C-alpha cells in the first residue's frame, strides 16, 4: 500500500492555523519562506513515498535480526538511510554551523510526520539522533559538539538514549548503572540498559549512546544521575574512529510492533568498563535528558499522527474499492462499502482525529519557534510556556488516538484487516508502543497536572482558554451558507471549553489537599485537553474555510470537506468532554475505593 | 501467566442478577440446581486452568501449520481436545438424547467464558461445533441428527460454518458456490470458501462442514441460498467413516491473532464435486444459518468478556508485583505500581467493564432459557424477544470493549506489555478479531436498528427501559452507609436511560424518512445500549451488595468491592452516554456530508 503525503492539509495547517508567515518573520527564520517550505515538503514527500514507504511492510515481515552481538537491519534500510543522510534530511531543524538547514520546528514537523507515516520503524533512528543532537547542543562542550554533531547531521553516525534499566522504567530514581572517574578525565561505565531503540544496527559507522549513570558518592535518587557520551567506537583526536568500546548488544526484543526497529539490551563494562565522557555537570544528567526527552516526546506525538494518517489512507482506498451490499438508499446491485453509513462514520472518525491532532501539533511547533526566536523576551516566554503545556498533550493525546484510529482502520477492512498480508494490522501493532515509550500517557498526564498546570496556578491553561473564547465569538458571528455548521461547532466547543476550565480549576484547587484524587483524573484531563484543543483548531479551520469559500479562493472542495470534518469532530469527538470532565471532577471515589486485596 | 476462573463473580451474577433459581424452576431445567451448577463450574475451572490455559502462549508462538493440505495444530491441542470431549464439555447445553447434559444456557455460558479465557484459539473449535449442533437440531432430519450429533457431542467430530467467499463477506447475497443435485438425492458442491475457522485440523476423526451454496435455478440474492452438510469423510450407513470427500484445505491465513486457530481456505469440488446433503428445505439456508449464527454471535460476545477477564487478571498481578516510583501520598522508597492512581484507574476501567459485560450476557442467557422453557407462552415470547434484542449488544459491545480492555492491559505493563514474551500483547492481538467475525459491529448494529428496534416500533427496548426505571426507584430509596454511592449511580443511570430512550425514539421516528441518517448512528446506538444496560446490571449488583452487607451475609469484601466497581462504572463509563446520544441524534450531518471524491 502506497503512501501519499497529505501536503494540502499540511500546508493549510501551517499557513492558516500555525502562522508560517509569522514564523518566517522571526529572527533566524528568514529562510523559511512559503516557497522554500513548499519545495522542501514536496521533496521530502517524494523521498518518503518512493524510498522509505515501500520498505515498511517487507521490513515488518523480516525484522531486524541479532546474531553474535551484531544487528542486521531489514532489507533496504541501510541504503535508504544512506540516501536520507546524503539528502540532508537529518539536519532540517539543526544548526547551519554543523551542516544543518537551521529551519524552524514548524517546518521540521511535517517532515518528521511524513517519514513516520512512511515507515515508523525506520524513522525511529533519526528521531533518536534528533534528541541526541538537542541534548549535546544544550549541555555539550564545544569539543563534544564539533566531534559529534556534524557526523550526526550528515547521517554518518546515529545517537541513542539510554535511560531504562530492568528495575528502572518510568522511575529513573532507580537507575543503578555506575560511572567511575578515571585519571584522564573520562569515566568507566558498567551496567545494563534495556529498551534501547537502535542501540545496535548496521546503518551507520558509529553509534553514540547518551547514558544515564551514577558516579561514586552521588546522591540517592534523581539528583544523583549524570549524563555520559559512550560511543560504540571511540573517537580519536583527529575525528577518525578508534577502538571498539566496551558496550555490547546482548539481545534484541521480540515485539508486538515496530519490529524492524531493533530494541537492544546493552551491556556496559563487562570487559573492563565502557569509556564515557561526562556531558555538562555531574548530577545534572536528568535535567539534560529532559531536553532530549521533551524533543522526543513531541516527535512521538507526531508519530501518532503519522501512523493514524497512514491507516486512514489505506482505509479510504479499501472503502472505495471493496464492493459489498447494496446502498441503503436503494440502488439495485452491490456498491463499494464507502456508501455504507457506518463505513463513512469510521472514516470520518479517523480523518477528523488525524486533522485535529495534526493542527494542534503544528500550532505547538510554531509556539516553540516563537519561544526560541521571537525578538521580544516576554513573547518568547509566553510562547515557550504554551509549547511546554502542549507537549504532554501532543504526546499523550495523539498517541492514544492513534490506537483508536489504527483499530478503526482494521475494522473498515473487516476480516481482511486481520490478515497480516493486508498491512493494516501492522499499523495497529506499531501504534501500540507510542503511548508507552518516551513516557507513558500517565507520565505525560502527571507532567500536565504537576509542572504544567498546578505549578503556575493554571495560568497558561487559562491563557489558552481565553484564546478559545475568541474563536467561540467568531463562530457565533458566522452567517450564510455554513451558519448551521458553525453554530453546531460553537455549541460543542463552548461545552468543551467550559469542561476544560472546570477541570483546570479543580486541579489547582485540590492538588494540595487531595493529591491522589487529582492524579486519579490526570489521564482523563490530558484527553480532555487534547479533545478540546484539537476541537479548537478544527473550529479555527472551519472559520478559515468559510472565509475562503466566501472569497472564492483556493480549492472549494478542500474547504467544504474541512467544514464537514470539523462538524463531525464537534458532534462525535468534542462531545466526549462532558464524560471526561466527570471522570476528573467527580470520578476519583470509584478509582481509589478498593483495597489492594480486593483486586 | 496462569488463569483463575472468577467463580465468585460468576456465581454472584448467576444467582443474584440472572436468577439461576428461577431458571432451575423452569421445565426441563430441573437438573440445574445451585449445588450441581457450582460443582460443574468448579470442575470446568479446573480443566481450563490446568489443561487449556497453559497451552495459550506456547500455541501463539508456534501456531497451527499447513502442509500439503493437512493442518497440524499447536502442541498439546490434540490431547487437550480429547480430554475436553471425554469429560463431556462439548455437551453441556445440548440434548441428553444425543449424549449431552441438557443444561440451561445460563449454565453453559460461564463454561464457555472460562474456556475462552483459558485459550481463545482452542475454544473456537467447540464454539463452531456448538453452532453446527444448533443448526442441525433445528433443521436436520432425524437421520442427520442421529448420524452427526452424538459424534459432535462426544468430541469425536467437529463442525464448521462455511459462509464467506472472497467476494461475499458481510454480504451473503453474493455467494456463488454451486450445488448440483444428483440422482441419489445428494448434491455435488463446487466453489471456494474462505475464513473457515478450524476448516482443517488434526484434533478430530471427521470435520463436518455446513456450507451455504446455490442450487441451479435458485433465485438471485439471499433467497436462493441453501444449506448443505459436507463431511470431510463421507459417513457410511453403519456410521463408520468412508471415502475422503472432495473438499480440501488449500492454505491457512497468517493472522494478527488467534494464531493457533487455523483459518482455512477450503476448495470444494476441484476433483469432481464434493458430496453434500441438503439440510432442511432448498433456498432456506440463510434462515438456518442464522440460527447457527445467533448462537455463535452470543458466544463471540462471551469471547470478548473472556479475553478481557484474562487481560485484567494479568494486569492486576503485574501491578501488585512491579515496584516503581514512590507513593504520591508520600512514602519513602518505591512501591508497587498498584499504588499509582492512574494504574488504579486503568485496573478499575478493565474490571468494571468486564463485570458489567458479564452480567449483561448472563442475564441475556437466562432470558434465552425462559424463552425456550417457560411454561407460559406469552412469557416465553417476551423473554425470547428480550434475548434477541440483547444478542447484537452482547456481541457488539462486549467485543468492542475487549479491544479497549486488552489495550489497557498492555498499558498497565508499560514497555513490558509490548514484548511478546510477557503474553499480554497476545490478548490485544487475539481480541481484535472479535468485533469482526460472526458479523462486524456494524452488522450487529444494523440488526439492532432494523430487526430489533424499528420492526416492533421500539416495544422491546421500551419494555427494558421500563425495567431500568424500577432499578432507578430502588436506588433512590437507598439509605445508610452506601447512600452516596447509590445516589451517584442513580444519577448516571437516569441520564443514561434517558439518552437510550431518546435514541430509541429517534430511530423509530426517523427510519422511514432518513434511513442513511439513522444507520449512520447505528454503532453509537449499540454502544450506548451496551453502556446503559451494563450500567443497569452494575446498579442492580450494587443494590444486592448493599442488602447483603446490611444483612451481614456472605463475603463483605466482595460486596464492598462490587459497590465501588459499580460506582466507578457509573462515573467513568455510564457518563459516555451523553456523547453517544449526540452521535446518534445530532451526529448524522457530519457523517454523510463528504462526497466520495472529497475523501
PDB file of N, CA and C in Angstrom, chain A residues 250-291:
ATOM      1  N   UNK A 250      23.509  -7.475  23.782  1.00  0.00           N
ATOM      2  CA  UNK A 250      23.430  -8.901  24.109  1.00  0.00           C
ATOM      3  C   UNK A 250      22.164  -9.567  23.571  1.00  0.00           C
ATOM      4  N   UNK A 251      21.163  -8.757  23.221  1.00  0.00           N
ATOM      5  CA  UNK A 251      19.971  -9.325  22.581  1.00  0.00           C
ATOM      6  C   UNK A 251      19.092  -8.177  22.092  1.00  0.00           C
ATOM      7  N   UNK A 252      18.138  -8.513  21.227  1.00  0.00           N
ATOM      8  CA  UNK A 252      17.100  -7.534  20.890  1.00  0.00           C
ATOM      9  C   UNK A 252      15.748  -8.165  21.200  1.00  0.00           C
ATOM     10  N   UNK A 253      14.742  -7.312  21.400  1.00  0.00           N
ATOM     11  CA  UNK A 253      13.444  -7.796  21.869  1.00  0.00           C
ATOM     12  C   UNK A 253      12.574  -8.325  20.728  1.00  0.00           C
ATOM     13  N   UNK A 254      11.705  -9.238  21.087  1.00  0.00           N
ATOM     14  CA  UNK A 254      10.684  -9.766  20.188  1.00  0.00           C
ATOM     15  C   UNK A 254       9.385  -9.029  20.509  1.00  0.00           C
ATOM     16  N   UNK A 255       9.008  -8.104  19.625  1.00  0.00           N
ATOM     17  CA  UNK A 255       7.977  -7.135  19.989  1.00  0.00           C
ATOM     18  C   UNK A 255       6.672  -7.293  19.219  1.00  0.00           C
ATOM     19  N   UNK A 256       5.635  -6.671  19.775  1.00  0.00           N
ATOM     20  CA  UNK A 256       4.317  -6.619  19.134  1.00  0.00           C
ATOM     21  C   UNK A 256       4.366  -5.871  17.812  1.00  0.00           C
ATOM     22  N   UNK A 257       5.112  -4.782  17.772  1.00  0.00           N
ATOM     23  CA  UNK A 257       5.168  -3.956  16.568  1.00  0.00           C
ATOM     24  C   UNK A 257       6.522  -3.307  16.412  1.00  0.00           C
ATOM     25  N   UNK A 258       6.604  -2.316  15.539  1.00  0.00           N
ATOM     26  CA  UNK A 258       7.867  -1.683  15.129  1.00  0.00           C
ATOM     27  C   UNK A 258       8.998  -2.722  15.152  1.00  0.00           C
ATOM     28  N   UNK A 259       8.723  -3.833  14.462  1.00  0.00           N
ATOM     29  CA  UNK A 259       9.632  -4.978  14.527  1.00  0.00           C
ATOM     30  C   UNK A 259      10.955  -4.729  13.822  1.00  0.00           C
ATOM     31  N   UNK A 260      10.918  -3.843  12.836  1.00  0.00           N
ATOM     32  CA  UNK A 260      12.146  -3.594  12.093  1.00  0.00           C
ATOM     33  C   UNK A 260      13.092  -2.687  12.866  1.00  0.00           C
ATOM     34  N   UNK A 261      12.577  -2.036  13.897  1.00  0.00           N
ATOM     35  CA  UNK A 261      13.419  -1.172  14.721  1.00  0.00           C
ATOM     36  C   UNK A 261      14.022  -2.014  15.840  1.00  0.00           C
ATOM     37  N   UNK A 262      15.356  -2.198  15.831  1.00  0.00           N
ATOM     38  CA  UNK A 262      15.946  -3.071  16.842  1.00  0.00           C
ATOM     39  C   UNK A 262      15.897  -2.416  18.228  1.00  0.00           C
ATOM     40  N   UNK A 263      15.348  -3.122  19.189  1.00  0.00           N
ATOM     41  CA  UNK A 263      15.262  -2.657  20.572  1.00  0.00           C
ATOM     42  C   UNK A 263      16.262  -3.467  21.374  1.00  0.00           C
ATOM     43  N   UNK A 264      17.355  -2.801  21.759  1.00  0.00           N
ATOM     44  CA  UNK A 264      18.514  -3.535  22.254  1.00  0.00           C
ATOM     45  C   UNK A 264      18.589  -3.598  23.774  1.00  0.00           C
ATOM     46  N   UNK A 265      19.124  -4.697  24.251  1.00  0.00           N
ATOM     47  CA  UNK A 265      19.650  -4.772  25.615  1.00  0.00           C
ATOM     48  C   UNK A 265      21.149  -4.505  25.496  1.00  0.00           C
ATOM     49  N   UNK A 266      21.609  -3.442  26.162  1.00  0.00           N
ATOM     50  CA  UNK A 266      23.029  -3.095  26.068  1.00  0.00           C
ATOM     51  C   UNK A 266      23.728  -3.364  27.388  1.00  0.00           C
ATOM     52  N   UNK A 267      24.861  -4.028  27.265  1.00  0.00           N
ATOM     53  CA  UNK A 267      25.675  -4.347  28.427  1.00  0.00           C
ATOM     54  C   UNK A 267      26.901  -3.437  28.398  1.00  0.00           C
ATOM     55  N   UNK A 268      27.066  -2.638  29.423  1.00  0.00           N
ATOM     56  CA  UNK A 268      28.206  -1.717  29.522  1.00  0.00           C
ATOM     57  C   UNK A 268      29.224  -2.284  30.512  1.00  0.00           C
ATOM     58  N   UNK A 269      30.467  -2.348  30.071  1.00  0.00           N
ATOM     59  CA  UNK A 269      31.553  -2.598  31.013  1.00  0.00           C
ATOM     60  C   UNK A 269      31.760  -4.029  31.440  1.00  0.00           C
ATOM     61  N   UNK A 270      31.302  -4.994  30.663  1.00  0.00           N
ATOM     62  CA  UNK A 270      31.550  -6.391  31.021  1.00  0.00           C
ATOM     63  C   UNK A 270      33.014  -6.782  30.824  1.00  0.00           C
ATOM     64  N   UNK A 271      33.737  -5.991  30.053  1.00  0.00           N
ATOM     65  CA  UNK A 271      35.137  -6.334  29.772  1.00  0.00           C
ATOM     66  C   UNK A 271      36.045  -5.193  30.195  1.00  0.00           C
ATOM     67  N   UNK A 272      35.859  -4.708  31.418  1.00  0.00           N
ATOM     68  CA  UNK A 272      36.767  -3.702  31.953  1.00  0.00           C
ATOM     69  C   UNK A 272      36.190  -2.308  32.083  1.00  0.00           C
ATOM     70  N   UNK A 273      35.040  -2.078  31.460  1.00  0.00           N
ATOM     71  CA  UNK A 273      34.425  -0.761  31.606  1.00  0.00           C
ATOM     72  C   UNK A 273      34.324  -0.036  30.278  1.00  0.00           C
ATOM     73  N   UNK A 274      33.158   0.518  30.042  1.00  0.00           N
ATOM     74  CA  UNK A 274      32.943   1.293  28.820  1.00  0.00           C
ATOM     75  C   UNK A 274      33.414   2.720  29.063  1.00  0.00           C
ATOM     76  N   UNK A 275      34.179   3.242  28.125  1.00  0.00           N
ATOM     77  CA  UNK A 275      34.704   4.599  28.276  1.00  0.00           C
ATOM     78  C   UNK A 275      33.593   5.612  27.979  1.00  0.00           C
ATOM     79  N   UNK A 276      33.376   6.506  28.965  1.00  0.00           N
ATOM     80  CA  UNK A 276      32.342   7.525  28.781  1.00  0.00           C
ATOM     81  C   UNK A 276      32.868   8.909  29.089  1.00  0.00           C
ATOM     82  N   UNK A 277      32.284   9.905  28.422  1.00  0.00           N
ATOM     83  CA  UNK A 277      32.656  11.304  28.664  1.00  0.00           C
ATOM     84  C   UNK A 277      31.458  12.010  29.286  1.00  0.00           C
ATOM     85  N   UNK A 278      31.718  12.693  30.384  1.00  0.00           N
ATOM     86  CA  UNK A 278      30.646  13.414  31.063  1.00  0.00           C
ATOM     87  C   UNK A 278      30.090  14.511  30.150  1.00  0.00           C
ATOM     88  N   UNK A 279      28.763  14.640  30.159  1.00  0.00           N
ATOM     89  CA  UNK A 279      28.113  15.747  29.451  1.00  0.00           C
ATOM     90  C   UNK A 279      27.656  16.757  30.501  1.00  0.00           C
ATOM     91  N   UNK A 280      28.087  17.999  30.354  1.00  0.00           N
ATOM     92  CA  UNK A 280      27.687  19.037  31.308  1.00  0.00           C
ATOM     93  C   UNK A 280      28.228  18.731  32.693  1.00  0.00           C
ATOM     94  N   UNK A 281      27.469  19.100  33.725  1.00  0.00           N
ATOM     95  CA  UNK A 281      27.928  18.911  35.086  1.00  0.00           C
ATOM     96  C   UNK A 281      27.447  17.588  35.673  1.00  0.00           C
ATOM     97  N   UNK A 282      28.223  17.096  36.623  1.00  0.00           N
ATOM     98  CA  UNK A 282      27.832  15.883  37.326  1.00  0.00           C
ATOM     99  C   UNK A 282      26.490  16.100  38.032  1.00  0.00           C
ATOM    100  N   UNK A 283      25.703  15.050  38.117  1.00  0.00           N
ATOM    101  CA  UNK A 283      24.424  15.030  38.840  1.00  0.00           C
ATOM    102  C   UNK A 283      23.324  15.887  38.209  1.00  0.00           C
ATOM    103  N   UNK A 284      23.604  16.445  37.043  1.00  0.00           N
ATOM    104  CA  UNK A 284      22.548  17.186  36.348  1.00  0.00           C
ATOM    105  C   UNK A 284      22.044  16.439  35.113  1.00  0.00           C
ATOM    106  N   UNK A 285      22.321  15.142  35.097  1.00  0.00           N
ATOM    107  CA  UNK A 285      22.013  14.344  33.909  1.00  0.00           C
ATOM    108  C   UNK A 285      20.542  14.294  33.560  1.00  0.00           C
ATOM    109  N   UNK A 286      19.714  14.228  34.581  1.00  0.00           N
ATOM    110  CA  UNK A 286      18.292  14.101  34.307  1.00  0.00           C
ATOM    111  C   UNK A 286      17.755  15.358  33.635  1.00  0.00           C
ATOM    112  N   UNK A 287      18.283  16.486  34.077  1.00  0.00           N
ATOM    113  CA  UNK A 287      17.895  17.775  33.504  1.00  0.00           C
ATOM    114  C   UNK A 287      18.219  17.815  32.004  1.00  0.00           C
ATOM    115  N   UNK A 288      19.426  17.371  31.647  1.00  0.00           N
ATOM    116  CA  UNK A 288      19.799  17.348  30.230  1.00  0.00           C
ATOM    117  C   UNK A 288      18.956  16.325  29.464  1.00  0.00           C
ATOM    118  N   UNK A 289      18.751  15.202  30.122  1.00  0.00           N
ATOM    119  CA  UNK A 289      17.985  14.159  29.443  1.00  0.00           C
ATOM    120  C   UNK A 289      16.564  14.638  29.178  1.00  0.00           C
ATOM    121  N   UNK A 290      16.068  15.510  30.043  1.00  0.00           N
ATOM    122  CA  UNK A 290      14.726  16.038  29.829  1.00  0.00           C
ATOM    123  C   UNK A 290      14.647  16.896  28.568  1.00  0.00           C
ATOM    124  N   UNK A 291      15.748  17.566  28.238  1.00  0.00           N
ATOM    125  CA  UNK A 291      15.785  18.335  26.986  1.00  0.00           C
ATOM    126  C   UNK A 291      15.579  17.381  25.812  1.00  0.00           C
TER     127      UNK A 291
END
